[in-house]
Structures are given as C-alpha cells and as structure tokens.
C-alpha cells in the first residue's frame, strides 16, 4: 500500500505529489473540534438555520418536483458487502469495519452532491428577494412560489455560476425552475452531456479555454457588471457550504436507523471526493458538529489535481495552484479537475480535516468496474475517489467506513457504457 505521511514537513511528500504518485497525508495540524469550532467562520446555529430554511421550502419542492415526495432533497445510505468482499480480494486484506455507501448520486433533481449546496443557495436567494419585495413571509406556505406572478418577478434577476459541471447543473436546474435567468460559466473540457442538459433547460452556457479557475473568475467579473445578477461563488460561498453541512448533520438519524454506533470506541471514517473543497468541507463540518472527533474525515483528490492537499501542506491555501508544482490538472474525474482550492474551504478545514489522499485515474475506473459488476451501481468517475479509504484503514476494528458517492444518476447510458469500456481497456480486459 502507499506510504502514509504523518508530517507536512516530510520532503518526500511534495516530491511524490510532483511525480504523480498516490499519497496519503494525515493532517498534523488537526485540532480537537470543540477547541477550534468557535474560531471558524460557520457555526452550529448557521447549519440549523439552513435546515429550517430547507424545511420551509419543502412544500415548494414537492409541488415543482413531485418525485421528491416529502419535499426534502436527501439520499439513502446502505452497506455494500459485495463490493467490500471484492476489494478485500483485490487488495489481499480484510476490511474489518462495516462498509457503507452514501448515495448522493441519487439525490433527486440533480443527481450529485452539488445539489445540496447549489439548490440551498438559490432557494435562499429567492427567499431573500421575495421577502425584501414584500411578496413572501417566512410563515407562508412556500408552494405559492410556483405561481406565475413569482416566476415573472424572478425573471427580472439573473443567477450566474462558474462550474466544472455538477454545480452548474444544480444551479441551472433550480434557478430555471424558480424563474431566474441563468448563466453557467464552464471550462471547455466540462462534459458535453452536462452542457447539453443545461441548454435544454434554457440555461445560457459560456465556455472558456482555460480550466475551472478561469471560468469562475470570468463569471464573477461578468456578474459584477449587472446589478440584478447574483453570483454563486464556489470558492467563497458560505451558503453553499451550509447546504453541504446539512447533509452531514442528517446522517445521524440514518445511521441510528441502521444500528450503526458512532462513539469513542466505534469511530466513523468518511471518505469524500474533493474538488474546490466546498462539498467535502461542508459535509465534514456537519459531521463533526454531531460526532465531534469520533468521526474522521478524509478528502480524496486525483493525482493530477491535488489542490486541497497542496493548499494545506504548504499553508498557502487558495494562493497556490497545482500548476505551481508542474501538475497539469488533467483528469477524467471532471468534478475534481480543480487546480486551486476554495478560500473558505481551505481555511475552515485546515485544523479540522483528518487527512487527504490522492488517487490515480486508472484506479477510479477499476473501482467503477468493480462497483458495476458487484453491486450494479454506476457512479461517475469522480465519485469513486474515496474508495481507497477503507483499504488504508482496513486493519482497524470496530469502525464503520462511509464512501461518499457524489454523483452519477443523471449520466446518460452512452457515457456509462463509455466509462465501463474505458475501465476494461485500462485493465486490458477484452
Ligand atoms: C461528482 C462530484 N464529486 C465531488 C465534487 C467535489 O465537490 P467540491 O468541488 O465542492 O469539492 C464535485 C464537484 O463538482 C463533483 O461533481
């Protein structure tokens, strides 16, 4: 198995990152969560307020998206025993704990983790505008928002976002439903089906030759030029972060129902794919609010795009990019193809995240094939980044592992087929 680095000072760590080798780094600046919480820019009360807002919007969601029966956008969590057995066999080791999969690939409406933050932020913006214009009060039944007069009102405003794909889908779909005009700024290499799906919803796409950072920078600039435009900022947004954090606190009830105990003697290990860091950061924050240090959260990044890892080990946060280390930020894991991590996520996670590991693209496809073969579960390649986590911690007794599946249900059949075939060809299986 790959070497585990326990100090950011170890010179071998940077040299392995530069040569695209997989690494695992245990955060040597981690503090007790209760000691750091009061210094963070987000509080427990902020997360509870976000959950209450999502509850207020439930009647609206139910009306506009009847497939969301209770109006609450949530996903299941369950064991993946067949996958576990195959991993044990492939890696020649026993995984002692329970292995669970959190199915954010099944989140309604958008089919990815980015639904959590994206939908929350757009709903909050719509609520604010409607309340300021005396069209809504927080005691109203929010299903009124689907009436034509509201859509007409919201059509005076634009929502813009820079995205590698899934955040764009999330912002685009919910904003268009509410009635906002929407512009999504995307890098050219974002997946074509994501752009086509957005265009079919009436969303304007602006494409850029550079990577995600260029798209977000340009989007931010263009949005500033229009006083009626609101920019969803994946690198700095507290609201996005809160939407993800709600997902973290909701896990408690789900795990209790499965009789999974989380305490000092039964820690929970969670593995989260990381791009800019907003979704894994927010979820980690929510999880630590409910389980404190009994939950250990690890972020997983592609070897070509270890933006969060470099941000934390150098202490330079968003002031450093993977390009500064000669890396090309080219990966099939499009949601994780981020060269520079979020300012908010890096600062919030610096003393909170338990560790970060990197994964080669080829390994993502191996996991994809195993998951399809053993569990009949397809996820997009990005969503497999965390699956190496249970291997690193296979020896520990009395723990539960959660691999956070971050996207996949909207991926068209031809793309799924292409991914599976790519796995076969990488593994040289005919
Ligand atoms: C499928 C998938 N997983 C994980 C992530 C990572 O989220 P973040 O960029 O907030 O770290 C993304 C981001 O778009 C994604 O699309």
Coordinates of C-alpha atoms and ligand atoms in Angstrom, one line a residue:
X1 CA 0.0 0.0 0.0
X2 CA 1.1 3.6 -0.5
X3 CA 3.2 5.3 2.1
X4 CA 1.4 7.3 4.8
X5 CA 2.8 10.7 5.5
X6 CA 2.3 12.0 9.1
X7 CA 4.0 15.3 8.6
X8 CA 3.7 18.1 6.0
X9 CA 7.4 18.8 6.5
X10 CA 8.4 15.5 5.0
X11 CA 10.2 16.5 1.8
X12 CA 9.3 13.2 0.2
X13 CA 5.6 14.2 0.3
X14 CA 6.0 17.1 -2.2
X15 CA 8.3 15.1 -4.4
X16 CA 5.8 12.2 -4.7
X17 CA 3.0 14.7 -5.4
X18 CA 5.1 16.2 -8.2
X19 CA 5.8 12.8 -9.7
X20 CA 2.0 12.0 -9.7
X21 CA 2.4 9.2 -7.2
X22 CA -0.5 8.4 -4.9
X23 CA 0.0 9.6 -1.3
X24 CA -1.9 9.6 2.0
X25 CA -1.3 12.6 4.3
X26 CA -2.5 12.6 7.9
X27 CA -3.2 16.2 9.0
X28 CA -0.5 17.1 11.5
X29 CA -2.3 20.4 12.3
X30 CA -5.6 18.8 13.2
X31 CA -7.1 20.1 16.5
X32 CA -9.9 18.9 18.7
X33 CA -13.1 20.0 17.0
X34 CA -14.6 21.6 20.2
X35 CA -11.4 23.7 20.6
X36 CA -11.5 25.0 17.0
X37 CA -15.2 25.4 16.4
X38 CA -15.6 29.0 17.9
X39 CA -12.8 30.3 15.6
X40 CA -14.4 29.0 12.4
X41 CA -16.5 31.3 10.1
X42 CA -19.5 28.9 10.3
X43 CA -21.5 28.0 13.4
X44 CA -23.8 25.2 14.6
X45 CA -26.7 27.8 14.6
X46 CA -25.9 28.6 10.9
X47 CA -26.4 25.0 10.0
X48 CA -29.7 24.7 12.0
X49 CA -30.9 27.9 10.2
X50 CA -30.1 26.3 6.8
X51 CA -32.0 23.1 7.7
X52 CA -35.0 25.2 8.8
X53 CA -34.9 27.1 5.5
X54 CA -34.9 23.8 3.6
X55 CA -37.9 22.7 5.6
X56 CA -39.8 25.9 4.7
X57 CA -39.1 25.2 1.1
X58 CA -40.3 21.6 1.2
X59 CA -43.9 22.4 0.0
X60 CA -42.4 24.3 -3.0
X61 CA -40.0 21.5 -3.9
X62 CA -42.8 18.9 -3.5
X63 CA -45.0 20.9 -5.9
X64 CA -42.4 21.6 -8.5
X65 CA -40.7 18.3 -8.3
X66 CA -43.4 15.7 -7.5
X67 CA -40.8 12.9 -7.5
X68 CA -39.4 14.4 -4.2
X69 CA -42.3 13.1 -2.1
X70 CA -41.6 14.9 1.2
X71 CA -40.0 17.9 -0.5
X72 CA -36.7 17.2 1.3
X73 CA -33.8 16.5 -1.0
X74 CA -31.9 13.6 0.6
X75 CA -30.2 10.4 -0.3
X76 CA -30.0 6.9 1.3
X77 CA -27.0 5.2 2.9
X78 CA -26.5 1.4 2.8
X79 CA -23.9 -1.3 3.1
X80 CA -22.0 -2.6 0.1
X81 CA -21.0 -6.0 1.1
X82 CA -20.3 -7.5 -2.3
X83 CA -18.0 -4.6 -3.2
X84 CA -16.3 -5.0 0.2
X85 CA -15.6 -8.7 -0.5
X86 CA -14.1 -7.8 -3.9
X87 CA -12.0 -5.1 -2.5
X88 CA -10.7 -7.5 0.2
X89 CA -9.8 -9.9 -2.5
X90 CA -8.2 -7.4 -4.9
X91 CA -6.1 -5.8 -2.2
X92 CA -5.5 -9.1 -0.3
X93 CA -6.6 -7.8 3.1
X94 CA -9.6 -8.0 5.3
X95 CA -11.6 -4.7 5.8
X96 CA -12.6 -5.2 9.5
X97 CA -15.3 -2.5 9.7
X98 CA -18.7 -2.1 8.1
X99 CA -18.5 -0.5 4.6
X100 CA -21.3 1.9 3.7
X101 CA -22.1 3.9 0.6
X102 CA -23.8 7.3 0.9
X103 CA -25.8 7.7 -2.2
X104 CA -25.6 11.4 -3.2
X105 CA -25.5 10.1 -6.8
X106 CA -29.2 9.5 -6.2
X107 CA -30.0 13.0 -4.8
X108 CA -33.2 14.0 -6.5
X109 CA -33.3 16.7 -9.2
X110 CA -29.6 16.9 -9.9
X111 CA -28.1 13.5 -9.1
X112 CA -24.9 14.8 -7.4
X113 CA -23.6 16.2 -4.1
X114 CA -23.7 19.6 -5.6
X115 CA -27.5 19.6 -5.3
X116 CA -27.0 20.1 -1.6
X117 CA -25.2 23.4 -1.7
X118 CA -26.4 24.7 -5.1
X119 CA -30.1 24.3 -4.5
X120 CA -29.8 25.6 -1.0
X121 CA -28.1 28.8 -2.1
X122 CA -30.5 29.6 -4.9
X123 CA -33.5 29.0 -2.7
X124 CA -32.1 31.3 0.0
X125 CA -31.5 34.0 -2.7
X126 CA -35.1 33.6 -4.0
X127 CA -36.5 33.8 -0.4
X128 CA -34.5 37.0 0.3
X129 CA -35.7 38.7 -2.9
X130 CA -39.3 37.8 -2.3
X131 CA -39.2 38.8 1.4
X132 CA -37.5 42.2 0.6
X133 CA -40.2 42.9 -2.0
X134 CA -43.0 42.1 0.4
X135 CA -44.1 39.1 -1.6
X136 CA -43.4 36.4 1.0
X137 CA -43.1 36.0 4.7
X138 CA -41.4 33.1 6.4
X139 CA -44.7 31.8 7.9
X140 CA -46.3 31.4 4.4
X141 CA -46.7 28.2 2.6
X142 CA -43.8 28.4 0.1
X143 CA -45.6 26.4 -2.6
X144 CA -47.1 29.8 -3.6
X145 CA -43.7 30.5 -5.2
X146 CA -44.6 28.3 -8.1
X147 CA -47.4 30.8 -9.1
X148 CA -46.8 32.7 -12.3
X149 CA -46.6 36.1 -10.6
X150 CA -43.5 34.9 -8.7
X151 CA -41.8 33.4 -11.8
X152 CA -42.4 36.8 -13.6
X153 CA -40.9 38.6 -10.6
X154 CA -37.8 36.3 -10.5
X155 CA -37.3 36.7 -14.3
X156 CA -36.0 40.2 -13.6
X157 CA -32.9 38.6 -11.9
X158 CA -30.0 36.6 -13.2
X159 CA -28.1 33.9 -11.3
X160 CA -24.6 33.1 -12.6
X161 CA -22.1 30.4 -11.6
X162 CA -18.7 29.0 -12.6
X163 CA -18.6 25.2 -12.7
X164 CA -16.8 22.0 -13.7
X165 CA -20.3 20.6 -14.4
X166 CA -22.4 19.4 -11.5
X167 CA -22.7 22.7 -9.7
X168 CA -23.8 24.3 -13.0
X169 CA -26.4 21.6 -13.3
X170 CA -27.7 22.2 -9.8
X171 CA -27.8 26.0 -10.1
X172 CA -29.1 25.8 -13.6
X173 CA -32.0 23.4 -13.0
X174 CA -33.3 25.0 -9.8
X175 CA -32.8 28.6 -11.0
X176 CA -34.6 28.0 -14.2
X177 CA -37.5 26.3 -12.3
X178 CA -37.8 29.3 -10.0
X179 CA -37.9 31.7 -13.0
X180 CA -34.4 33.3 -12.8
X181 CA -32.3 33.8 -15.9
X182 CA -29.2 31.6 -15.6
X183 CA -25.7 31.8 -17.0
X184 CA -23.3 29.0 -16.3
X185 CA -19.6 29.6 -17.0
X186 CA -17.7 26.4 -17.8
X187 CA -14.3 25.2 -18.9
X188 CA -14.2 23.7 -22.4
X189 CA -13.4 20.3 -21.0
X190 CA -16.6 20.0 -18.9
X191 CA -18.6 17.0 -20.1
X192 CA -20.7 17.7 -23.2
X193 CA -23.8 16.0 -21.8
X194 CA -23.9 18.3 -18.9
X195 CA -23.8 21.3 -21.2
X196 CA -26.5 19.9 -23.4
X197 CA -28.7 19.1 -20.5
X198 CA -28.4 22.7 -19.2
X199 CA -29.1 24.1 -22.6
X200 CA -32.2 22.0 -22.8
X201 CA -33.4 23.8 -19.6
X202 CA -32.9 27.2 -21.2
X203 CA -29.6 27.9 -19.4
X204 CA -27.0 30.0 -21.2
X205 CA -23.6 28.4 -21.2
X206 CA -20.4 30.4 -21.7
X207 CA -17.3 28.3 -22.4
X208 CA -13.6 29.1 -21.6
X209 CA -10.4 27.6 -23.0
X210 CA -8.8 27.6 -19.6
X211 CA -9.7 25.4 -16.6
X212 CA -12.3 25.8 -13.8
X213 CA -10.5 28.7 -12.2
X214 CA -10.7 30.8 -15.4
X215 CA -14.4 30.0 -15.7
X216 CA -15.1 31.1 -12.2
X217 CA -13.0 34.2 -12.4
X218 CA -14.7 35.4 -15.6
X219 CA -18.2 34.5 -14.3
X220 CA -17.5 36.6 -11.2
X221 CA -16.4 39.5 -13.2
X222 CA -19.4 39.4 -15.6
X223 CA -21.9 39.0 -12.8
X224 CA -20.5 42.2 -11.1
X225 CA -21.4 44.2 -14.2
X226 CA -25.1 43.6 -13.8
X227 CA -26.8 44.9 -10.6
X228 CA -29.6 42.4 -10.9
X229 CA -27.2 39.4 -11.2
X230 CA -26.2 37.1 -8.3
X231 CA -23.0 35.1 -8.4
X232 CA -22.8 31.7 -6.7
X233 CA -19.2 31.6 -5.8
X234 CA -17.9 28.1 -5.4
X235 CA -14.6 29.4 -4.0
X236 CA -16.0 31.5 -1.2
X237 CA -19.7 30.9 -0.6
X238 CA -20.8 30.3 3.0
X239 CA -24.3 29.4 1.7
X240 CA -23.1 26.6 -0.5
X241 CA -21.0 25.3 2.5
X242 CA -24.1 25.4 4.7
X243 CA -26.1 23.4 2.2
X244 CA -23.5 20.7 2.3
X245 CA -23.2 20.8 6.1
X246 CA -26.9 20.0 6.4
X247 CA -26.1 16.7 4.6
X248 CA -23.5 16.0 7.4
X249 CA -25.9 16.5 10.3
X250 CA -28.7 14.5 8.7
X251 CA -26.6 11.3 8.7
X252 CA -27.1 10.8 12.4
X253 CA -30.7 9.7 12.0
X254 CA -29.8 7.5 9.1
X255 CA -27.0 5.7 10.9
X256 CA -29.1 5.2 14.0
X257 CA -31.8 3.5 11.9
X258 CA -29.1 1.1 10.6
X259 CA -28.0 0.5 14.2
X260 CA -24.5 1.9 13.4
X261 CA -23.0 3.1 16.6
X262 CA -20.6 6.1 16.5
X263 CA -18.7 6.8 19.7
X264 CA -15.1 6.9 21.0
X265 CA -14.8 3.1 20.8
X266 CA -16.6 2.9 17.4
X267 CA -15.3 5.8 15.2
X268 CA -16.8 6.6 11.8
X269 CA -14.3 7.0 8.9
X270 CA -15.7 9.0 6.0
X271 CA -14.1 9.4 2.5
X272 CA -15.1 12.4 0.4
X273 CA -14.1 13.3 -3.2
X274 CA -12.7 16.8 -3.2
X275 CA -12.6 19.4 -5.9
X276 CA -12.6 23.0 -4.7
X277 CA -13.4 21.6 -1.2
X278 CA -16.8 23.1 -0.6
X279 CA -18.8 19.8 -0.6
X280 CA -16.4 17.7 1.4
X281 CA -15.6 20.6 3.7
X282 CA -19.3 21.4 4.4
X283 CA -20.2 17.7 4.9
X284 CA -17.2 17.3 7.2
X285 CA -18.2 20.4 9.2
X286 CA -21.8 18.9 9.6
X287 CA -20.4 15.5 10.6
X288 CA -18.0 16.9 13.2
X289 CA -20.9 19.0 14.7
X290 CA -22.8 15.9 15.5
X291 CA -20.0 13.4 16.2
X292 CA -17.1 15.6 17.2
X293 CA -13.7 13.8 17.0
X294 CA -15.4 10.4 16.8
X295 CA -15.8 11.0 13.1
X296 CA -12.6 11.0 10.9
X297 CA -13.0 12.7 7.5
X298 CA -10.6 12.2 4.7
X299 CA -10.7 14.0 1.3
X300 CA -9.8 12.2 -1.9
X301 CA -8.3 14.0 -4.9
X302 CA -6.9 12.9 -8.3
X303 CA -3.1 12.7 -8.5
X304 CA -3.2 15.3 -11.3
X305 CA -5.4 17.8 -9.3
X306 CA -4.4 17.7 -5.6
X307 CA -5.5 21.3 -5.0
X308 CA -6.6 20.9 -1.4
X309 CA -3.7 18.8 -0.4
X310 CA -1.2 21.4 -1.7
X311 CA -3.2 24.2 -0.2
X312 CA -3.0 22.7 3.3
X313 CA 0.5 21.2 3.4
X314 CA 2.0 24.5 2.1
X315 CA -0.2 26.7 4.3
X316 CA -0.8 28.9 1.2
X317 CA -4.5 28.0 0.9
X318 CA -6.1 29.5 -2.2
X319 CA -2.8 31.3 -3.1
X320 CA -1.4 28.2 -4.5
X321 CA -2.3 26.1 -7.6
X322 CA -1.4 22.7 -8.8
X323 CA 0.2 24.3 -11.8
X324 CA 2.8 25.9 -9.5
X325 CA 4.1 22.4 -8.8
X326 CA 4.2 21.5 -12.5
X327 CA 0.9 19.5 -12.5
X328 CA -1.4 19.7 -15.4
X329 CA -4.8 19.4 -13.6
X330 CA -6.0 16.9 -16.3
X331 CA -8.2 14.1 -15.0
X332 CA -11.2 12.1 -16.1
X333 CA -12.7 12.9 -12.8
X334 CA -14.2 16.1 -14.2
X335 CA -15.8 17.3 -10.9
X336 CA -12.4 17.1 -9.2
X337 CA -10.5 18.9 -12.0
X338 CA -9.7 21.9 -9.9
X339 CA -6.3 23.5 -9.7
X340 CA -6.9 25.9 -6.9
X341 CA -9.0 25.1 -3.8
X342 CA -11.7 27.3 -2.2
X343 CA -10.5 30.0 0.1
X344 CA -13.4 29.3 2.6
X345 CA -12.9 25.5 2.5
X346 CA -9.1 25.6 3.0
X347 CA -9.3 28.0 5.9
X348 CA -12.2 26.1 7.5
X349 CA -10.6 22.6 7.1
X350 CA -7.0 23.5 7.9
X351 CA -7.3 22.2 11.5
X352 CA -10.4 20.0 11.0
X353 CA -9.9 17.5 8.2
X354 CA -8.2 14.3 9.3
X355 CA -6.2 13.7 6.1
X356 CA -6.1 13.8 2.4
X357 CA -5.2 11.1 -0.1
X358 CA -4.7 11.1 -3.9
X359 CA -5.9 8.6 -6.4
X360 CA -4.8 7.7 -10.0
X361 CA -7.4 7.9 -12.7
X362 CA -6.8 4.3 -13.5
X363 CA -7.8 3.2 -10.0
X364 CA -11.1 5.2 -10.3
X365 CA -12.0 3.1 -13.3
X366 CA -11.1 -0.1 -11.5
X367 CA -13.5 0.9 -8.7
X368 CA -16.1 1.8 -11.3
X369 CA -15.9 -1.7 -12.9
X370 CA -16.0 -3.5 -9.5
X371 CA -19.0 -1.4 -8.4
X372 CA -20.9 -2.1 -11.6
X373 CA -20.0 -5.8 -11.6
X374 CA -20.6 -6.5 -7.9
X375 CA -23.3 -4.1 -6.8
X376 CA -24.8 -2.9 -10.1
X377 CA -24.1 0.6 -9.0
X378 CA -22.7 3.1 -11.6
X379 CA -21.2 6.3 -10.3
X380 CA -19.3 8.9 -12.3
X381 CA -15.5 8.5 -12.1
X382 CA -15.1 11.5 -9.6
X383 CA -17.4 9.7 -7.2
X384 CA -15.1 6.7 -6.8
X385 CA -12.2 8.8 -5.4
X386 CA -12.9 7.9 -1.8
X387 CA -12.9 4.1 -2.3
X388 CA -9.2 3.8 -1.4
X389 CA -10.0 5.0 2.1
X390 CA -11.3 1.7 3.5
X391 CA -8.1 0.0 2.2
X392 CA -5.9 2.4 4.2
X393 CA -7.8 1.8 7.4
X394 CA -8.8 -1.8 6.8
X395 CA -6.9 -3.0 9.9
X396 CA -8.9 -1.0 12.4
X397 CA -11.5 -2.9 14.4
X398 CA -14.9 -1.6 15.4
X399 CA -15.2 1.1 12.9
X400 CA -17.6 2.0 10.1
X401 CA -16.5 3.4 6.8
X402 CA -18.6 5.6 4.6
X403 CA -17.6 6.2 1.0
X404 CA -19.5 9.3 -0.1
X405 CA -20.8 8.7 -3.7
X406 CA -21.0 12.2 -5.1
X407 CA -22.7 11.8 -8.5
X408 CA -23.9 9.6 -11.2
X409 CA -27.7 9.1 -11.6
X410 CA -28.0 11.7 -14.4
X411 CA -25.2 10.4 -16.5
X412 CA -26.6 9.2 -19.9
X413 CA -26.4 5.5 -20.8
X414 CA -23.9 6.0 -23.6
X415 CA -21.5 7.8 -21.1
X416 CA -21.8 4.9 -18.6
X417 CA -21.0 2.5 -21.3
X418 CA -18.0 4.5 -22.4
X419 CA -16.8 4.6 -18.8
X420 CA -17.2 0.9 -18.4
X421 CA -15.4 0.2 -21.7
X422 CA -12.6 2.6 -20.6
X423 CA -12.2 0.5 -17.4
X424 CA -11.9 -2.7 -19.5
X425 CA -9.3 -1.1 -21.8
X426 CA -7.3 0.3 -18.9
X427 CA -7.3 -3.1 -17.2
X428 CA -6.6 -4.7 -20.6
X429 CA -9.7 -6.9 -20.5
X430 CA -11.2 -7.8 -23.9
Ligands
LIG1 C1 -19.3 14.3 -8.7 C2 -18.5 15.3 -7.9 N1 -17.9 14.8 -6.8 C3 -17.2 15.7 -6.0 C4 -17.1 17.0 -6.3 C5 -16.3 17.9 -5.4 O1 -17.0 19.0 -4.8 P1 -16.2 20.3 -4.4 O2 -15.8 20.9 -5.7 O3 -17.2 21.1 -3.7 O4 -15.1 19.9 -3.6 C6 -17.8 17.5 -7.4 C7 -17.7 18.9 -7.8 O5 -18.2 19.4 -8.8 C8 -18.5 16.6 -8.3 O6 -19.1 17.0 -9.4

